[in-house]
Structures are given as C-alpha cells and as structure tokens.
Tab-separated table of C-alpha atoms and ligand atoms in Angstrom:
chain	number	residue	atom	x	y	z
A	1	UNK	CA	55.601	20.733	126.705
A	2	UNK	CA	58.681	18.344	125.652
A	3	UNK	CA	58.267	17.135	121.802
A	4	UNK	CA	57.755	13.365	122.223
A	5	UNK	CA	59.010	13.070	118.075
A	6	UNK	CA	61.350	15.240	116.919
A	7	UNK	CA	62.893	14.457	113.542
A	8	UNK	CA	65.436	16.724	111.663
A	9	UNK	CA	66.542	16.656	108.031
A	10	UNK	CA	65.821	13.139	107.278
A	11	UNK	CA	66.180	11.640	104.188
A	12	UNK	CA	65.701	8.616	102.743
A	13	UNK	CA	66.516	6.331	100.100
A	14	UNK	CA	65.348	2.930	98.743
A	15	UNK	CA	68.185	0.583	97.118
A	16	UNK	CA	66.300	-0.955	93.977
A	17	UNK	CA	68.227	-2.862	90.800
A	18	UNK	CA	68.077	0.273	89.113
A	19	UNK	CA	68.731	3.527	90.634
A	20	UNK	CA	68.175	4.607	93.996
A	21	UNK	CA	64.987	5.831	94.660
A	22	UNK	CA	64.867	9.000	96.648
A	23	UNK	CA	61.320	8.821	99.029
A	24	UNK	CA	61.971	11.272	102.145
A	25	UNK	CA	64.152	14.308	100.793
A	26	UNK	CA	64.481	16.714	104.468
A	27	UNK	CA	61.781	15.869	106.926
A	28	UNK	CA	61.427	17.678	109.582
A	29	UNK	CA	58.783	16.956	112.446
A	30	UNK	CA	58.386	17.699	116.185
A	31	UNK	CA	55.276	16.472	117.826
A	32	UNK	CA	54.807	17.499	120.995
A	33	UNK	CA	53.687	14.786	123.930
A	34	UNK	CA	49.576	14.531	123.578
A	35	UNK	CA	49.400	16.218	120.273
A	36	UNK	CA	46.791	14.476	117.598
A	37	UNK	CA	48.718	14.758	113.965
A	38	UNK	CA	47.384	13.736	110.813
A	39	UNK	CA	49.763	12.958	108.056
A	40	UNK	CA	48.537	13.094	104.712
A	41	UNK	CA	50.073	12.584	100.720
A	42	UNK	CA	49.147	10.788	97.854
A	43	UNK	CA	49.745	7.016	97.376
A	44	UNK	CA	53.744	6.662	96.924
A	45	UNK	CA	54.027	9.877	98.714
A	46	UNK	CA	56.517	8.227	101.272
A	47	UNK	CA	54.145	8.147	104.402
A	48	UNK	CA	54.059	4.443	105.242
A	49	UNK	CA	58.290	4.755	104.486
A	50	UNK	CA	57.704	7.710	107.050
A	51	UNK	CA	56.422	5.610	109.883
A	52	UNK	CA	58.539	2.922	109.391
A	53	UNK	CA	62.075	5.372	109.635
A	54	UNK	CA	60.161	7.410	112.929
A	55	UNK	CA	59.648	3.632	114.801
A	56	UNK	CA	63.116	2.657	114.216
A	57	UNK	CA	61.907	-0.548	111.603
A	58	UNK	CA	63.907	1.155	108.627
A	59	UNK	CA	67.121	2.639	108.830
A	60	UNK	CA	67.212	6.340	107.481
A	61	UNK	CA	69.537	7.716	104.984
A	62	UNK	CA	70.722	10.646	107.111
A	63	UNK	CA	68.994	12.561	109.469
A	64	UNK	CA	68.228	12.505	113.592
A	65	UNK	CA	65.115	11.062	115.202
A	66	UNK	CA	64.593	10.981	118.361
A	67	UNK	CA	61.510	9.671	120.421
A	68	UNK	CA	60.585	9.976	124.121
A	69	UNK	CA	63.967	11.736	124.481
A	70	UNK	CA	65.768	8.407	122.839
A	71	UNK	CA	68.187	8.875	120.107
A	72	UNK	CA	67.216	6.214	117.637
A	73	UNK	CA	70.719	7.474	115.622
A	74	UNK	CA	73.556	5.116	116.357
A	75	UNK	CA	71.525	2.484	118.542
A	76	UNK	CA	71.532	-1.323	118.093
A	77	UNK	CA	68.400	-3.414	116.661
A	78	UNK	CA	67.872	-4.545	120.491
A	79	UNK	CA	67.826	-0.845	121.569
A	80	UNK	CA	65.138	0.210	119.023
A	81	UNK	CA	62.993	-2.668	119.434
A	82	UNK	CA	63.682	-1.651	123.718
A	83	UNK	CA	62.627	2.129	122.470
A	84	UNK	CA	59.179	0.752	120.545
A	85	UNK	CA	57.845	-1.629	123.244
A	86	UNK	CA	57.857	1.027	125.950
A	87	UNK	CA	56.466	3.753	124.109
A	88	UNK	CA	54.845	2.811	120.656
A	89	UNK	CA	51.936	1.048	119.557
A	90	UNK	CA	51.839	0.974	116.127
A	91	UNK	CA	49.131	-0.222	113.462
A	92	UNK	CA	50.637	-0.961	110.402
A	93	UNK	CA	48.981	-0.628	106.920
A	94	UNK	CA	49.071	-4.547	105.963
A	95	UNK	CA	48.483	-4.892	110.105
A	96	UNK	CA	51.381	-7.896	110.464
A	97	UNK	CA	49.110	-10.022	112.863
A	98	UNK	CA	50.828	-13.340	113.122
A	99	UNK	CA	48.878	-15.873	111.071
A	100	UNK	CA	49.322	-18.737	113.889
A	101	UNK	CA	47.952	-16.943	116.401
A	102	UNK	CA	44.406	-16.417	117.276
A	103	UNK	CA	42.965	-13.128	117.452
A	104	UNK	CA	42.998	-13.044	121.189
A	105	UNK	CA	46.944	-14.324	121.446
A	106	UNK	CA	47.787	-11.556	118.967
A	107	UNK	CA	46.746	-8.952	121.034
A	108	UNK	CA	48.255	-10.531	123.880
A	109	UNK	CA	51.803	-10.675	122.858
A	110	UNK	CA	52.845	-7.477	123.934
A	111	UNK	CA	51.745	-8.096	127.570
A	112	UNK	CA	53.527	-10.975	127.627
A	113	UNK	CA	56.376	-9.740	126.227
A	114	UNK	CA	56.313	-7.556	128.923
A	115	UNK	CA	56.550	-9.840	131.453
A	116	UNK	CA	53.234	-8.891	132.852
A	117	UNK	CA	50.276	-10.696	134.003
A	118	UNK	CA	46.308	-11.277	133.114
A	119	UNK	CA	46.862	-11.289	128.799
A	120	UNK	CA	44.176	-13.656	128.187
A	121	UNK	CA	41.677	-11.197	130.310
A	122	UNK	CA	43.374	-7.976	128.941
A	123	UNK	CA	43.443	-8.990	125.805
A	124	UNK	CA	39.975	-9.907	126.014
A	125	UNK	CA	39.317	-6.718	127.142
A	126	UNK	CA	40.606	-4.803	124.378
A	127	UNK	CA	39.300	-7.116	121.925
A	128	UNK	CA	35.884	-6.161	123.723
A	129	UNK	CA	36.549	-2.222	122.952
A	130	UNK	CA	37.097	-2.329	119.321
A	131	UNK	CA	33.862	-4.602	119.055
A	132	UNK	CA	35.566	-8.320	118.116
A	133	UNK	CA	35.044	-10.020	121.228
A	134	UNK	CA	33.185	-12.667	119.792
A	135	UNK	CA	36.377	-13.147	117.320
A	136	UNK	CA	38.580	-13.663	119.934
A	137	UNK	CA	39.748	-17.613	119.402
A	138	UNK	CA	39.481	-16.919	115.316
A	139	UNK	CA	42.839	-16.692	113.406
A	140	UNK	CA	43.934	-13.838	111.182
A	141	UNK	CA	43.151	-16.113	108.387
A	142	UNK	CA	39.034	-16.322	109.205
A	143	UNK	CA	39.159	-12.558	109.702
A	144	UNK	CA	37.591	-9.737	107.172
A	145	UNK	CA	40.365	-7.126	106.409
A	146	UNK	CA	38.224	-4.930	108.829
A	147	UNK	CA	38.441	-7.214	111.331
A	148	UNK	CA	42.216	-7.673	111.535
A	149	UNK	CA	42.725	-3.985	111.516
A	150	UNK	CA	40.759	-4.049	114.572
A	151	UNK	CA	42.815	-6.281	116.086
A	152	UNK	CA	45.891	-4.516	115.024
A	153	UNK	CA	44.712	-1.782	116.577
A	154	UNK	CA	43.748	-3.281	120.217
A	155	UNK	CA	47.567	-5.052	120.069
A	156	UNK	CA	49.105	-1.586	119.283
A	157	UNK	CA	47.120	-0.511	122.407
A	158	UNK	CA	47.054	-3.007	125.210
A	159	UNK	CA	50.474	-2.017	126.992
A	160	UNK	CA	49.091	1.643	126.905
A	161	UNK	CA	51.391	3.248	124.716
A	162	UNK	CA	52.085	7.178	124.582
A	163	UNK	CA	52.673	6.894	121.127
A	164	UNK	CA	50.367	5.679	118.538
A	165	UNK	CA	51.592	5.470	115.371
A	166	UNK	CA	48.773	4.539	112.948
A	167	UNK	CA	48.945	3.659	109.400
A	168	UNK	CA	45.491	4.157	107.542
A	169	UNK	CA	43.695	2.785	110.883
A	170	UNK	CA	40.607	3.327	109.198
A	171	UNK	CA	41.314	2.260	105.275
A	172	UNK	CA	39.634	-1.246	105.684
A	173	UNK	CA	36.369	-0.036	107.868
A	174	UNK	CA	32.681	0.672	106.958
A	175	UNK	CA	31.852	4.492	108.176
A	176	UNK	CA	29.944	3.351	111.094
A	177	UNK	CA	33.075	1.216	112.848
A	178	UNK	CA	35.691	3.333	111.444
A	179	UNK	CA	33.501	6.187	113.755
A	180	UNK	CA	33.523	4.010	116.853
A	181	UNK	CA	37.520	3.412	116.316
A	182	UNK	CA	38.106	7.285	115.802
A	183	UNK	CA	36.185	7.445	118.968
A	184	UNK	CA	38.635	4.782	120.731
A	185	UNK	CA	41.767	6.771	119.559
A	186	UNK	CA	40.643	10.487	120.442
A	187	UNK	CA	38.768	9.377	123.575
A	188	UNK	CA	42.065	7.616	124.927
A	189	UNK	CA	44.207	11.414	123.661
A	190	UNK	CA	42.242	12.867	125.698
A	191	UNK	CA	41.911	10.425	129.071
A	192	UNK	CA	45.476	9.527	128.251
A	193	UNK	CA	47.581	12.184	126.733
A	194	UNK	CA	48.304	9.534	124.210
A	195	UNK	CA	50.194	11.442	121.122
A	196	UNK	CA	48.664	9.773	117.641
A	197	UNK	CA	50.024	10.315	114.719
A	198	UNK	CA	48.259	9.065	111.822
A	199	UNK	CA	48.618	8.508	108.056
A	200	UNK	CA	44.964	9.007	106.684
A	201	UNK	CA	42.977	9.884	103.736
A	202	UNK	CA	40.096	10.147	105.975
A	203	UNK	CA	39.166	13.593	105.891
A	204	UNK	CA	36.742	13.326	109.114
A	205	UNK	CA	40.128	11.289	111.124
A	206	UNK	CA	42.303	14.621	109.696
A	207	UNK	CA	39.697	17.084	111.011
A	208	UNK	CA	39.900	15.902	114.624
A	209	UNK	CA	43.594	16.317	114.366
A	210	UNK	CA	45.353	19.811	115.789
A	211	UNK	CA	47.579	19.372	112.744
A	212	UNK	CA	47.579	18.330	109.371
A	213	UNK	CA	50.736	17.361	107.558
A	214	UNK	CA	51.096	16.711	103.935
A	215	UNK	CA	54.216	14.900	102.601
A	216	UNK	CA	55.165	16.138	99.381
A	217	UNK	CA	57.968	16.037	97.202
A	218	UNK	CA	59.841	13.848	99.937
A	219	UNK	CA	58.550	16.880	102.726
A	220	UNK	CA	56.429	17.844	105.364
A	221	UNK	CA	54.598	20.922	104.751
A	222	UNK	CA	51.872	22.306	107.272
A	223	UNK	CA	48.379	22.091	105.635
A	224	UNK	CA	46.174	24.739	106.156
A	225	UNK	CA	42.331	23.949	106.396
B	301	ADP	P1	52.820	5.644	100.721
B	301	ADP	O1	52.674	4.949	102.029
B	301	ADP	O2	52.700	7.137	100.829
B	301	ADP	O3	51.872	5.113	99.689
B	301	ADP	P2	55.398	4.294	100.591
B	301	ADP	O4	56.196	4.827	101.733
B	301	ADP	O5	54.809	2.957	100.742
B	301	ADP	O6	54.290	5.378	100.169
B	301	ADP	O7	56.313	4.272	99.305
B	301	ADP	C1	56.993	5.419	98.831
B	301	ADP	C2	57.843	5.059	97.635
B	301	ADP	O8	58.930	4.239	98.029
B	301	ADP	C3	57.105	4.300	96.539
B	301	ADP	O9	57.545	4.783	95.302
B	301	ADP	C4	57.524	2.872	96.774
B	301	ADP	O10	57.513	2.161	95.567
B	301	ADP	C5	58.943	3.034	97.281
B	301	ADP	N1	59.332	1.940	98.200
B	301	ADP	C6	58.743	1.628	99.366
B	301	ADP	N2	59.368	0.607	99.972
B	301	ADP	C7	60.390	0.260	99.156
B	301	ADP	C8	61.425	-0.743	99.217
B	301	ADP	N3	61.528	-1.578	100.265
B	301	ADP	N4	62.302	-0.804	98.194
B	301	ADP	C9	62.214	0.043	97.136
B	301	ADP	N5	61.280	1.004	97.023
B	301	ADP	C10	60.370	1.117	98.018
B	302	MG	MG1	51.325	3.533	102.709
C-alpha cells in the first residue's frame, strides 16, 4: 500500500502583532491510500491549521508533505492548486461556497474547471445524493448552515477525488442527515478507495474510522479506543 499523505516534522507558526504563536510543533502523519482517519483535539487544538498546511492553502513553518507522491515543499501557488484539483476534495469548516453562485453552480465549478462536460446534470446529481436537490437554483445566502455544508460536501466530491479532506462535515447537521452523509462518505471508501480524513468531534464519524488521531500539544498522537 503507498501512503497517499505522508507528513514529517511539521511545524507551524502563526505571525500575530504580538508574538508568534506556535500551533503545529512536529507532526507527523502517513495515511495510507483508502484509509478512513479521524482527527480529533480540542477547539484551538490546531486541526483546521492542520488541514489547511496538508492541502497546500497555508504555507508550513518547516517540515515535508507530500500527497499522491507530490512534494508540496518548494512548489509554486499554480502547482499546489494543480496538486488539489486532481486529488482533493475538501470541505472546509466555514464551507467557502461562493455567495454569487447558486447552489447548483457551486457544485459545478470544479467540473468545469476541469474542462469537462454535463456540470449542470452532475451537479444535479450530487446535489440529489446529499438530499438538496430541490435547493439547487437557491444561493448560499437562502441556505441553513446545514444546508451549505451539504453542498460543500457534494462540490468537494463531484470530480471524484481520492482524497477527502473534511473539516467537521457533520458540525452543522441534525443526527438523522449527519447519518445519511456519514453514509455518503464511508459508502464511497469503500466503492471507491477514497482516503477521508476528517476533523470531528463526532464520536459515531470517529468510530467508523480505522484510526483515531488526537492533536495535542501541537502533535499527533494515536488514540486508543
Ligand atoms: P482548531 O481547528 O483545532 O479549533 P485552529 O487551527 O483553527 O484550531 O487554530 C489553532 C490556533 O491557531 C488558535 O489558537 C488560533 O487562534 C490560531 N490561529 C489560527 N489561524 C490563525 C491566523 N491566521 N493567525 C493567527 N493565529 C491563528
Ligand atoms: Mg477548526
């Protein structure tokens, strides 16, 4: 099995007006390609800082990361962004849908930026599997929280990604659709391979996980169950 993440001694550090604020102090992480990880920590812990250093979005301190056998150490912004839209789908915390879009075009974008064809039915489609198909010409703006996770979530998915990189994908959900997306994620793991990796507090998401990480301290340590 090749590791499709594999991190080594990263660190990182936040410029603010006063000191420097230390936040990842020696990470270390391999994940292997179709391997379910759950990444856990206490607000402030560094996880969200965590997923934005491992998809290339923040620059680390120090350290190597490399994903889907890509050095992300030394690249251009252009090479990054080249790394994350063939092999990442990620579903940011605050979700970043764009707010002149409708729900539909959102989850479109990546297609297009693709340079491939049907996005209005595709998106449709996905819209359709994490239950907002009726939302589909509605703007971020007329959307519950809930809602625009959703769509978050089909954008991250649509081109297929082997990566999913999750932040919280089930914070804003009631029990009953936060299920049905657990469902969506594991179901495509295992029809897919697709590798997730996801920040949660959820215990249930964590227990469907092979592994459960807790950052701590700026570190990664194995969490035994
Ligand atoms: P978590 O997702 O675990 O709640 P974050 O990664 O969001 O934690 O934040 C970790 C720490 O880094 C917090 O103390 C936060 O205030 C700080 N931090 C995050 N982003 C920045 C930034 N852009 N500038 C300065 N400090 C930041
Ligand atoms: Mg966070």
């Amino acid at each position: 099995m090749t590791d499709i993440v594999s991190i080594t001694d990263l660190y990182k550090s936040y410029d603010t007006a006063s000191s420097p604020v230390t936040v990842l102090n020696g990470v270390d992480l391999s994940v292997q390609s179709g391997e379910r990880v759950a990444i856990i920590g206490p607000s402030g812990s560094g996880k969200t800082t965590l997923l934005l250093v491992l998809t290339g979005l923040e620059a680390p301190s120090s350290g190597s990361i490399t994903i889907a056998g890509q050095s992300l150490n030394d690249t251009s912004g252009d090479q990054r962004a080249d790394v994350r839209r063939e092999h990442i789908g990620i579903v940011f915390q605050s979700f970043h849908l764009i707010p002149s879009l409708t729900a539909r075009e959102n989850v479109a974008l990546p297609v297009e930026i693709a340079g491939q064809h049907n996005s209005r039915s595709r998106a449709l489609d996905m819209l359709q599997q994490v239950g907002l198909q009726d939302r589909a010409d509605h703007y971020p703006s007329q959307l519950s929280g809930g809602e625009q996770q959703r769509v978050a979530l089909a954008r991250a998915l649509i081109n297929e990604p082997e990566l999913i990189v999750a932040d919280e994908p089930t914070g804003n959900l009631d029990d009953q659709t936060g299920e049905h997306i657990m469902q969506l994620l594991f179901d495509l793991n295992k029809s897919a391979g697709t590798t997730l990796i996801l920040v949660t507090h959820d215990n249930d998401l964590a227990s469907q996980c092979e592994r459960t990480l807790r950052l701590q301290a700026g570190r990664l340590q194995q969490q035994t169950r």
